[in-house]
PDB file of C-alpha atoms and ligand atoms in Angstrom:
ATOM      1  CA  UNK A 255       0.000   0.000   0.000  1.00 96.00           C
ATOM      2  CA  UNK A 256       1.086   3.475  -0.497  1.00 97.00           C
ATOM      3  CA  UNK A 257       1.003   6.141   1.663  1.00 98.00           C
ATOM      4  CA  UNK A 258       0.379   9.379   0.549  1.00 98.00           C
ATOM      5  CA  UNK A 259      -0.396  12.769   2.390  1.00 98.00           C
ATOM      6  CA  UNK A 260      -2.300  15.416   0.647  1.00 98.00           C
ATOM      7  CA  UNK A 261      -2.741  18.876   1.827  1.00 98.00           C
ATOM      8  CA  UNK A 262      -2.147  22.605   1.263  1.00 98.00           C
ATOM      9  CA  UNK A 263      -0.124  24.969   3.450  1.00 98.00           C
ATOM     10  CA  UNK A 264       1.038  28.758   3.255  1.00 98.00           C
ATOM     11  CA  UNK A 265       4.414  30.353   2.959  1.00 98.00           C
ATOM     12  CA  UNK A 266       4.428  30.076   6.970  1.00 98.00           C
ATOM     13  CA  UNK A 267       3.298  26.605   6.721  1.00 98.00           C
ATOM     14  CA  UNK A 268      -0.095  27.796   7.954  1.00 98.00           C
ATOM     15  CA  UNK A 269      -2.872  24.756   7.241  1.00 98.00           C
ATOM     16  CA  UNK A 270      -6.083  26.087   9.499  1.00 96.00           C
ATOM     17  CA  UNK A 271      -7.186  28.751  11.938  1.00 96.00           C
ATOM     18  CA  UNK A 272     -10.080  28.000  14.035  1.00 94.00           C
ATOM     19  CA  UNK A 273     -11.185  24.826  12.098  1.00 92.00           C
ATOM     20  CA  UNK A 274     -11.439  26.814   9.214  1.00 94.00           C
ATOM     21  CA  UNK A 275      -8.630  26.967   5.638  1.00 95.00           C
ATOM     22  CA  UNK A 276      -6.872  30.195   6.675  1.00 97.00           C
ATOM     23  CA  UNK A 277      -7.063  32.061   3.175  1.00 97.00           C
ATOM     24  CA  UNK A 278     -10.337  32.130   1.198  1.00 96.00           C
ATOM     25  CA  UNK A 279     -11.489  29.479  -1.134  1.00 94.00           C
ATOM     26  CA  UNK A 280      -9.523  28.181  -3.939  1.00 97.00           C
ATOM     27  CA  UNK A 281     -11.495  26.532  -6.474  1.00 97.00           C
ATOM     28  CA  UNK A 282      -8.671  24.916  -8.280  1.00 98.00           C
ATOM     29  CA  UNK A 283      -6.707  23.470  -5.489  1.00 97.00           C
ATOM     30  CA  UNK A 284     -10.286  21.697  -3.993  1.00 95.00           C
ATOM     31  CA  UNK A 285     -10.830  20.683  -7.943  1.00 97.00           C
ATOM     32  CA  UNK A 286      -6.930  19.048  -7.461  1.00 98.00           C
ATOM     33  CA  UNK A 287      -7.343  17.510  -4.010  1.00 97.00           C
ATOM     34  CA  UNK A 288     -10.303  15.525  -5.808  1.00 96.00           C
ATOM     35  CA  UNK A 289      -8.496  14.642  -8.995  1.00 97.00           C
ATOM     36  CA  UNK A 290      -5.327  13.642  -6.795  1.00 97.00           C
ATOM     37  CA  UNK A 291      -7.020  11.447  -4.422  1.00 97.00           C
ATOM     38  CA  UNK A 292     -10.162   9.998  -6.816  1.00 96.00           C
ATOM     39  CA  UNK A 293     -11.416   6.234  -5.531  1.00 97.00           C
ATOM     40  CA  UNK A 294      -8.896   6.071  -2.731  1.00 98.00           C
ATOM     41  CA  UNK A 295     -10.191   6.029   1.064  1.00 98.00           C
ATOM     42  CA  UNK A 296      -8.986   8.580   3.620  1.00 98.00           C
ATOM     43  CA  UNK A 297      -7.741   9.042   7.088  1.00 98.00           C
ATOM     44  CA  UNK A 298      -8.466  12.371   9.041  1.00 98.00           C
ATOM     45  CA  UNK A 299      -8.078  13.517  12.274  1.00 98.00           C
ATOM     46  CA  UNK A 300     -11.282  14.096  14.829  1.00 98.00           C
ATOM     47  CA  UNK A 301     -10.937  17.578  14.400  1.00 97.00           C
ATOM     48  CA  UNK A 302     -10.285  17.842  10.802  1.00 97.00           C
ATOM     49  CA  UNK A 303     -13.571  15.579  10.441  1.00 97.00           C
ATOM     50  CA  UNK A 304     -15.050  17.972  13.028  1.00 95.00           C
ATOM     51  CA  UNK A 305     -14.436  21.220  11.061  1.00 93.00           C
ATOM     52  CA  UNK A 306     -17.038  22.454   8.396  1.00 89.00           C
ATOM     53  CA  UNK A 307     -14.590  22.175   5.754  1.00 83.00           C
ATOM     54  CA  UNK A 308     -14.526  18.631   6.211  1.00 91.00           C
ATOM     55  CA  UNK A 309     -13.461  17.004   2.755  1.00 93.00           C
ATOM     56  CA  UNK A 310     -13.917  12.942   2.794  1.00 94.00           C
ATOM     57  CA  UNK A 311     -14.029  10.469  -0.139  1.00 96.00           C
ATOM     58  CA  UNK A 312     -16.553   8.370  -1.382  1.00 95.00           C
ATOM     59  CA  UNK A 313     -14.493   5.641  -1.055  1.00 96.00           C
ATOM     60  CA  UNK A 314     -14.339   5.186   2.745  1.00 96.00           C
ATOM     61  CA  UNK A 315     -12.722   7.316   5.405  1.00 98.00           C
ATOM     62  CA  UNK A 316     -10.998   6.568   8.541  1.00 98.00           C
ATOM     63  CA  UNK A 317     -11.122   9.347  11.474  1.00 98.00           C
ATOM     64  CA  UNK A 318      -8.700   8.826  14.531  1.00 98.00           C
ATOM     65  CA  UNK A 319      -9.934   9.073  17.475  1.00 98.00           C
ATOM     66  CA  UNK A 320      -9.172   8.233  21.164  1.00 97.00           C
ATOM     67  CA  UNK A 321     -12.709   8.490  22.098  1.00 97.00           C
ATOM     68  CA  UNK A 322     -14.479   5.332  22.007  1.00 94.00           C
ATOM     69  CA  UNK A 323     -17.677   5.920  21.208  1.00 93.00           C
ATOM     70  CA  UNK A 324     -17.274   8.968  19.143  1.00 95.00           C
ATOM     71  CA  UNK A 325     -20.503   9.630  17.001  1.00 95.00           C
ATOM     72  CA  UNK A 326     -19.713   9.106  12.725  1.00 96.00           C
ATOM     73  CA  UNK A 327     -21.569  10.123   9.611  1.00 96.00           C
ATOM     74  CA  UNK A 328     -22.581   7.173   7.066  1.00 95.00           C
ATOM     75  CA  UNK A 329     -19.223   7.026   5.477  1.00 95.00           C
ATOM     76  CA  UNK A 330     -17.069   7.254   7.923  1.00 97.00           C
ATOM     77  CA  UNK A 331     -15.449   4.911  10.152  1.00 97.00           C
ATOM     78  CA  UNK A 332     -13.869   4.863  13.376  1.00 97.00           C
ATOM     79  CA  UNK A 333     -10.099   3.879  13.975  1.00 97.00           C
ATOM     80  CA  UNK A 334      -8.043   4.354  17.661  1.00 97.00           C
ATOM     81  CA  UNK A 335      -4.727   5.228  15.648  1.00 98.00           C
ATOM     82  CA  UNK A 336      -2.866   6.117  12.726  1.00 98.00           C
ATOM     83  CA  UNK A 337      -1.879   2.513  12.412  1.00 97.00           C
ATOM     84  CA  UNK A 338      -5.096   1.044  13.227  1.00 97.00           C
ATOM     85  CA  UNK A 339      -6.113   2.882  10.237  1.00 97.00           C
ATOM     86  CA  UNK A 340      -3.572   2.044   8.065  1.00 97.00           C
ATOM     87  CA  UNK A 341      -4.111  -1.737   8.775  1.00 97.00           C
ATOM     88  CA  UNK A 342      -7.589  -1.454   7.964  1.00 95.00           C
ATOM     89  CA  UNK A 343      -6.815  -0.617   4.465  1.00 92.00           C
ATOM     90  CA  UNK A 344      -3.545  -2.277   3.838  1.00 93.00           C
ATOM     91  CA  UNK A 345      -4.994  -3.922   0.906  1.00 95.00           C
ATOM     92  CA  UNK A 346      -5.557  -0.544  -0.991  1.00 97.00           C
ATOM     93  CA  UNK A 347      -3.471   0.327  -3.584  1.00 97.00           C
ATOM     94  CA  UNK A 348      -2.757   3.702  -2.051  1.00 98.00           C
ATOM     95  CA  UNK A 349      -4.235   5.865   0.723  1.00 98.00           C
ATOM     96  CA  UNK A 350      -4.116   8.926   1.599  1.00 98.00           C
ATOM     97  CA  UNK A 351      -4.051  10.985   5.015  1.00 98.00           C
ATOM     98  CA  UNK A 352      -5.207  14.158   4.983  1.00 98.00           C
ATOM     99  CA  UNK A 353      -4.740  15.760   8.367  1.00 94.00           C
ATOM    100  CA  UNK A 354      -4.882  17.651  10.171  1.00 95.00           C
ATOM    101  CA  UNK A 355      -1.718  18.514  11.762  1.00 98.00           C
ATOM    102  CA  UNK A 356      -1.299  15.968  14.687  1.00 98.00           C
ATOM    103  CA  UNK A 357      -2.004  13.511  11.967  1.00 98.00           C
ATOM    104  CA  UNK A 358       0.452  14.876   9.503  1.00 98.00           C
ATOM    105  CA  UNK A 359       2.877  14.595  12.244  1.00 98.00           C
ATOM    106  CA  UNK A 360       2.838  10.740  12.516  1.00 98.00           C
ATOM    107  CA  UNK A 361       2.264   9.919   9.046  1.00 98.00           C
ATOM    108  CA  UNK A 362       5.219  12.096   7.893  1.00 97.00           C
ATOM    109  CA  UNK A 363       7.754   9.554   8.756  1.00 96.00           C
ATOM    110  CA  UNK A 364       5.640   6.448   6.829  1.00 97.00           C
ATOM    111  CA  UNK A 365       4.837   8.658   3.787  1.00 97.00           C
ATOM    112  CA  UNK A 366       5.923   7.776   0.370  1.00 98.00           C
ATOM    113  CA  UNK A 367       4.063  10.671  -2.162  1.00 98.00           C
ATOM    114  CA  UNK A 368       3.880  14.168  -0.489  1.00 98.00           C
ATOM    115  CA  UNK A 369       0.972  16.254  -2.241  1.00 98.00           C
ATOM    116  CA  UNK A 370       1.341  19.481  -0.961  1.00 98.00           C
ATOM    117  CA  UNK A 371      -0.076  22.809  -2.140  1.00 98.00           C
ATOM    118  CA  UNK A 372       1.688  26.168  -1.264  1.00 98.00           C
ATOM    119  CA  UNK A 373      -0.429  29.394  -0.956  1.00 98.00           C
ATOM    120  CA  UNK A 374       1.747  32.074  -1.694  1.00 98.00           C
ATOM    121  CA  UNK A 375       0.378  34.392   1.347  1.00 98.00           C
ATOM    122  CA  UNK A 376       1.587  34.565   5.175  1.00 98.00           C
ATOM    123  CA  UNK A 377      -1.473  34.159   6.700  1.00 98.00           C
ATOM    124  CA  UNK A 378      -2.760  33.563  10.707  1.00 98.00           C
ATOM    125  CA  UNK A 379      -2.779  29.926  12.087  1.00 98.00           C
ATOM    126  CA  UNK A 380      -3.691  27.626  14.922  1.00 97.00           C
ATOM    127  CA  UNK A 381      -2.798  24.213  12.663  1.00 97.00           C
ATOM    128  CA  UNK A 382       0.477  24.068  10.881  1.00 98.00           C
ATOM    129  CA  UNK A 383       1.990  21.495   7.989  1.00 98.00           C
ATOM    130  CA  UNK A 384       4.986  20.065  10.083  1.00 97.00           C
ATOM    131  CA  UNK A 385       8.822  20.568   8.490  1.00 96.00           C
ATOM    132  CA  UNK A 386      10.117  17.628   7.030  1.00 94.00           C
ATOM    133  CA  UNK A 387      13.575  16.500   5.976  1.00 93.00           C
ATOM    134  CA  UNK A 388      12.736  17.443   2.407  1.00 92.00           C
ATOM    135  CA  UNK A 389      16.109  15.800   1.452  1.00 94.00           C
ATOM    136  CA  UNK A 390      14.393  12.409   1.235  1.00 96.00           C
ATOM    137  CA  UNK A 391      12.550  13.685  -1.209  1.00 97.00           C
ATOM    138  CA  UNK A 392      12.668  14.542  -5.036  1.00 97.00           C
ATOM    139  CA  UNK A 393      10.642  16.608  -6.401  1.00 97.00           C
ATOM    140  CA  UNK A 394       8.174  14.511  -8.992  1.00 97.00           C
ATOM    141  CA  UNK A 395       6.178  17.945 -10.044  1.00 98.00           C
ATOM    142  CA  UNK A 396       6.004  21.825  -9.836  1.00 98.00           C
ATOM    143  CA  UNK A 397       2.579  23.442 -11.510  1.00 98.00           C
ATOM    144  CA  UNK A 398       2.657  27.166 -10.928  1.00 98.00           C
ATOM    145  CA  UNK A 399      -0.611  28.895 -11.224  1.00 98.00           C
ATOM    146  CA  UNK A 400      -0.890  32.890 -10.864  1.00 98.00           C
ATOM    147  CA  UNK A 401      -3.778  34.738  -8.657  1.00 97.00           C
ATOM    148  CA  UNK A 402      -6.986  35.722 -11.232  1.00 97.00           C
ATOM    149  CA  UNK A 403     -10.342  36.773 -10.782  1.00 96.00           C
ATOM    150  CA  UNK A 404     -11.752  33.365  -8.523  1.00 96.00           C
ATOM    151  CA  UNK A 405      -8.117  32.719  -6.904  1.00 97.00           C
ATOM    152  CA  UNK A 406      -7.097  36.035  -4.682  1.00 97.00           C
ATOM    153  CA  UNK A 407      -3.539  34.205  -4.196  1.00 98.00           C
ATOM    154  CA  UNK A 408      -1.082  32.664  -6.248  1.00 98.00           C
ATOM    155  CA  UNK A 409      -0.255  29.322  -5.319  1.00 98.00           C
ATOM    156  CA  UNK A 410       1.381  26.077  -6.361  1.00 98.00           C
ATOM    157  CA  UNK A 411       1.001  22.180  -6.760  1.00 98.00           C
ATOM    158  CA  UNK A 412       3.948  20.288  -5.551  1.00 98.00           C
ATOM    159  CA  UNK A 413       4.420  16.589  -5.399  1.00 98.00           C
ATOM    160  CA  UNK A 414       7.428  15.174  -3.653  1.00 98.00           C
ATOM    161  CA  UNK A 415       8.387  11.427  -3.733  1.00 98.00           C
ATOM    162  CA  UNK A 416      10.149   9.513  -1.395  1.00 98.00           C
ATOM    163  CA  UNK A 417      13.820   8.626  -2.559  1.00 96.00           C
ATOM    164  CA  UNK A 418      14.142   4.913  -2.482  1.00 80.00           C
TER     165      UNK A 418
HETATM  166  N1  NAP B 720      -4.920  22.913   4.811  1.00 57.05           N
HETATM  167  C1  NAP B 720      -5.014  21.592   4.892  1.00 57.05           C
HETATM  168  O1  NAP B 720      -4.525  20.868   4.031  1.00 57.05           O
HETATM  169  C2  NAP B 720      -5.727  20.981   6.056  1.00 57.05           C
HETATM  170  C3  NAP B 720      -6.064  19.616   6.021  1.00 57.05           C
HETATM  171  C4  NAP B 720      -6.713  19.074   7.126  1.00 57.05           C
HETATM  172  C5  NAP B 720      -6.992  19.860   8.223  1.00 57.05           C
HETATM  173  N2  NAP B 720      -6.649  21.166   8.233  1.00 57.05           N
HETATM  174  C6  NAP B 720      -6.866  22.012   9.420  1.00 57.05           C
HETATM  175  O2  NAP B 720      -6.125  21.455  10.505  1.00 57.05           O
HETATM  176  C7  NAP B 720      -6.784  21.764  11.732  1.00 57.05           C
HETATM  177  C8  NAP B 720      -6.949  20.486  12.542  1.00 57.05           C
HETATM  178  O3  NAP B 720      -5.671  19.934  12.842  1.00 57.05           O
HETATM  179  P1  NAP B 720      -5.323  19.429  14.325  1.00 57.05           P
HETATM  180  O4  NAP B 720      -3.876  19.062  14.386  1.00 57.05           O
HETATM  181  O5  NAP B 720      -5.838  20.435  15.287  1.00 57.05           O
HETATM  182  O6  NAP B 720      -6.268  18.140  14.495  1.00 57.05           O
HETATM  183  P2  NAP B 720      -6.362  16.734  13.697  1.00 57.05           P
HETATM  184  O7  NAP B 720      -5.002  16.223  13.389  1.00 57.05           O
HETATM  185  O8  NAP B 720      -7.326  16.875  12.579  1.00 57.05           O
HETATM  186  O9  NAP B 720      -7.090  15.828  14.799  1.00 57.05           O
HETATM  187  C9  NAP B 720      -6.513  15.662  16.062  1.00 57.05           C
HETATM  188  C10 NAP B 720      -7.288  14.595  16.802  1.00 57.05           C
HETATM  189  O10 NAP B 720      -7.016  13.312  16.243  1.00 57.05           O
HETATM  190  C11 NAP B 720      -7.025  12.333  17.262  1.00 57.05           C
HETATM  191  N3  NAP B 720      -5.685  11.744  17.366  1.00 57.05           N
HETATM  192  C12 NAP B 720      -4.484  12.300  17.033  1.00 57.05           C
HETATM  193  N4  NAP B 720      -3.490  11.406  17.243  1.00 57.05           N
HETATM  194  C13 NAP B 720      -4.078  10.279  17.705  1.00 57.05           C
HETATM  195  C14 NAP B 720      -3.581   8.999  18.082  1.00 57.05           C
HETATM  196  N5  NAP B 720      -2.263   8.708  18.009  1.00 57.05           N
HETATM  197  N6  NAP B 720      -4.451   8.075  18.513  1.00 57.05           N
HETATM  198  C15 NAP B 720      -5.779   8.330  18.563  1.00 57.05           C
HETATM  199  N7  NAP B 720      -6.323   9.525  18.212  1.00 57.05           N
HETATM  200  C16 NAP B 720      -5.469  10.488  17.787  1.00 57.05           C
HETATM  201  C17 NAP B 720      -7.431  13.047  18.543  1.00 57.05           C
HETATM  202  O11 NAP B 720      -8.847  13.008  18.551  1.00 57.05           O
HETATM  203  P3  NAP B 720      -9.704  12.951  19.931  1.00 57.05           P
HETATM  204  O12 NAP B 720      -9.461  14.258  20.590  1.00 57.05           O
HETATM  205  O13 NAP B 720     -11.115  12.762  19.467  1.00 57.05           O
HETATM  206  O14 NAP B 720      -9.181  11.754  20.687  1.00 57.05           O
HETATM  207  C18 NAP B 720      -6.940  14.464  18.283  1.00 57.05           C
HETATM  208  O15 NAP B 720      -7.599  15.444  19.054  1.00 57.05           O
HETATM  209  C19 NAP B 720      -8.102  22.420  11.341  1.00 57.05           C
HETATM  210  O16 NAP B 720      -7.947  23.831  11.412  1.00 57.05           O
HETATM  211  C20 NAP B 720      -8.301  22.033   9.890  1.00 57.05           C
HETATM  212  O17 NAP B 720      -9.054  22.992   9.176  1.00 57.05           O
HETATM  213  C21 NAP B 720      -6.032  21.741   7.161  1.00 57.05           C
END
């Protein structure tokens, strides 16, 4: 199975403030995050499934939890850790976790595909994308896109690969 992490931070690495994105909508990076991660399940954090801009796959999705009888959605399905999770779908093809930040913490070290979309803004946060040791990485793609009239920032789609 491979493990990929999917999410979109700004130049100060800025993911969420108050359960919310921290910069206003950007059509074409939700458009990507559904492209990217089409018929694979995902794992979230309680609080990233807790927040109104809860994203979630129609494939199945995992939310970590250390409450045990957390209420779910039809959908969604309950898991006591990242690598509960993970065994639950270790017969997918790939997965992918989607955060929040406690979440992107642990999975950093198991991920293989990085999907990660810069804002280029400096914007307020309570949720941050953790540094990684971007040296294991290469970089598999760079798509630059510029501000325009339904994207007030410009922003880019970078996805790093494991080295192997
Ligand atoms: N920009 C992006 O790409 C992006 C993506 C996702 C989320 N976000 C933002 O990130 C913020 C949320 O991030 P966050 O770090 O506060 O929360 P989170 O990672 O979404 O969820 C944290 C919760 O996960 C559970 N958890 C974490 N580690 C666990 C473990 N080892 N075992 C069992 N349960 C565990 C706990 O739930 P319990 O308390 O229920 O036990 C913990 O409170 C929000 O602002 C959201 O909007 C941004």
């Amino acid at each position: 199975m491979r493990i990929s992490l999917i999410a979109a931070m700004s130049e100060n690495r800025a993911i969420g403030l108050k359960g919310r994105l921290p910069w206003p909508h950007l059509p074409n990076d939700w458009a990507n995050f559904f492209k990217v991660t089409e018929g694979c399940r995902m794992i979230m954090g309680r609080k990233s499934y807790d927040t109104p801009d809860r994203l979630w796959s129609k494939a199945g999705n995992f939310v970590i939890t250390r409450q045990a009888d957390f209420p779910l959605d039809e959908g969604f399905e309950r898991a006591s850790s990242l690598e509960e999770a993970l065994e639950l779908c270790k017969e997918d093809k790939e997965v992918f976790v989607i955060g929040g930040e406690e979440i992107f913490r642990q999975a950093l070290p198991l991920a293989d595909c990085i999907h990660l979309t810069l804002v280029h803004g400096v914007f307020e946060g309570d949720a941050f994308f953790p540094a990684f040791n971007e040296t294991d990485f290469h970089i598999k793609s760079r798509q630059e896109f510029p501000a325009d009239s339904s994207h007030l920032y410009s922003y880019e789609f970078l996805v790093y690969e494991r080295k192997h």
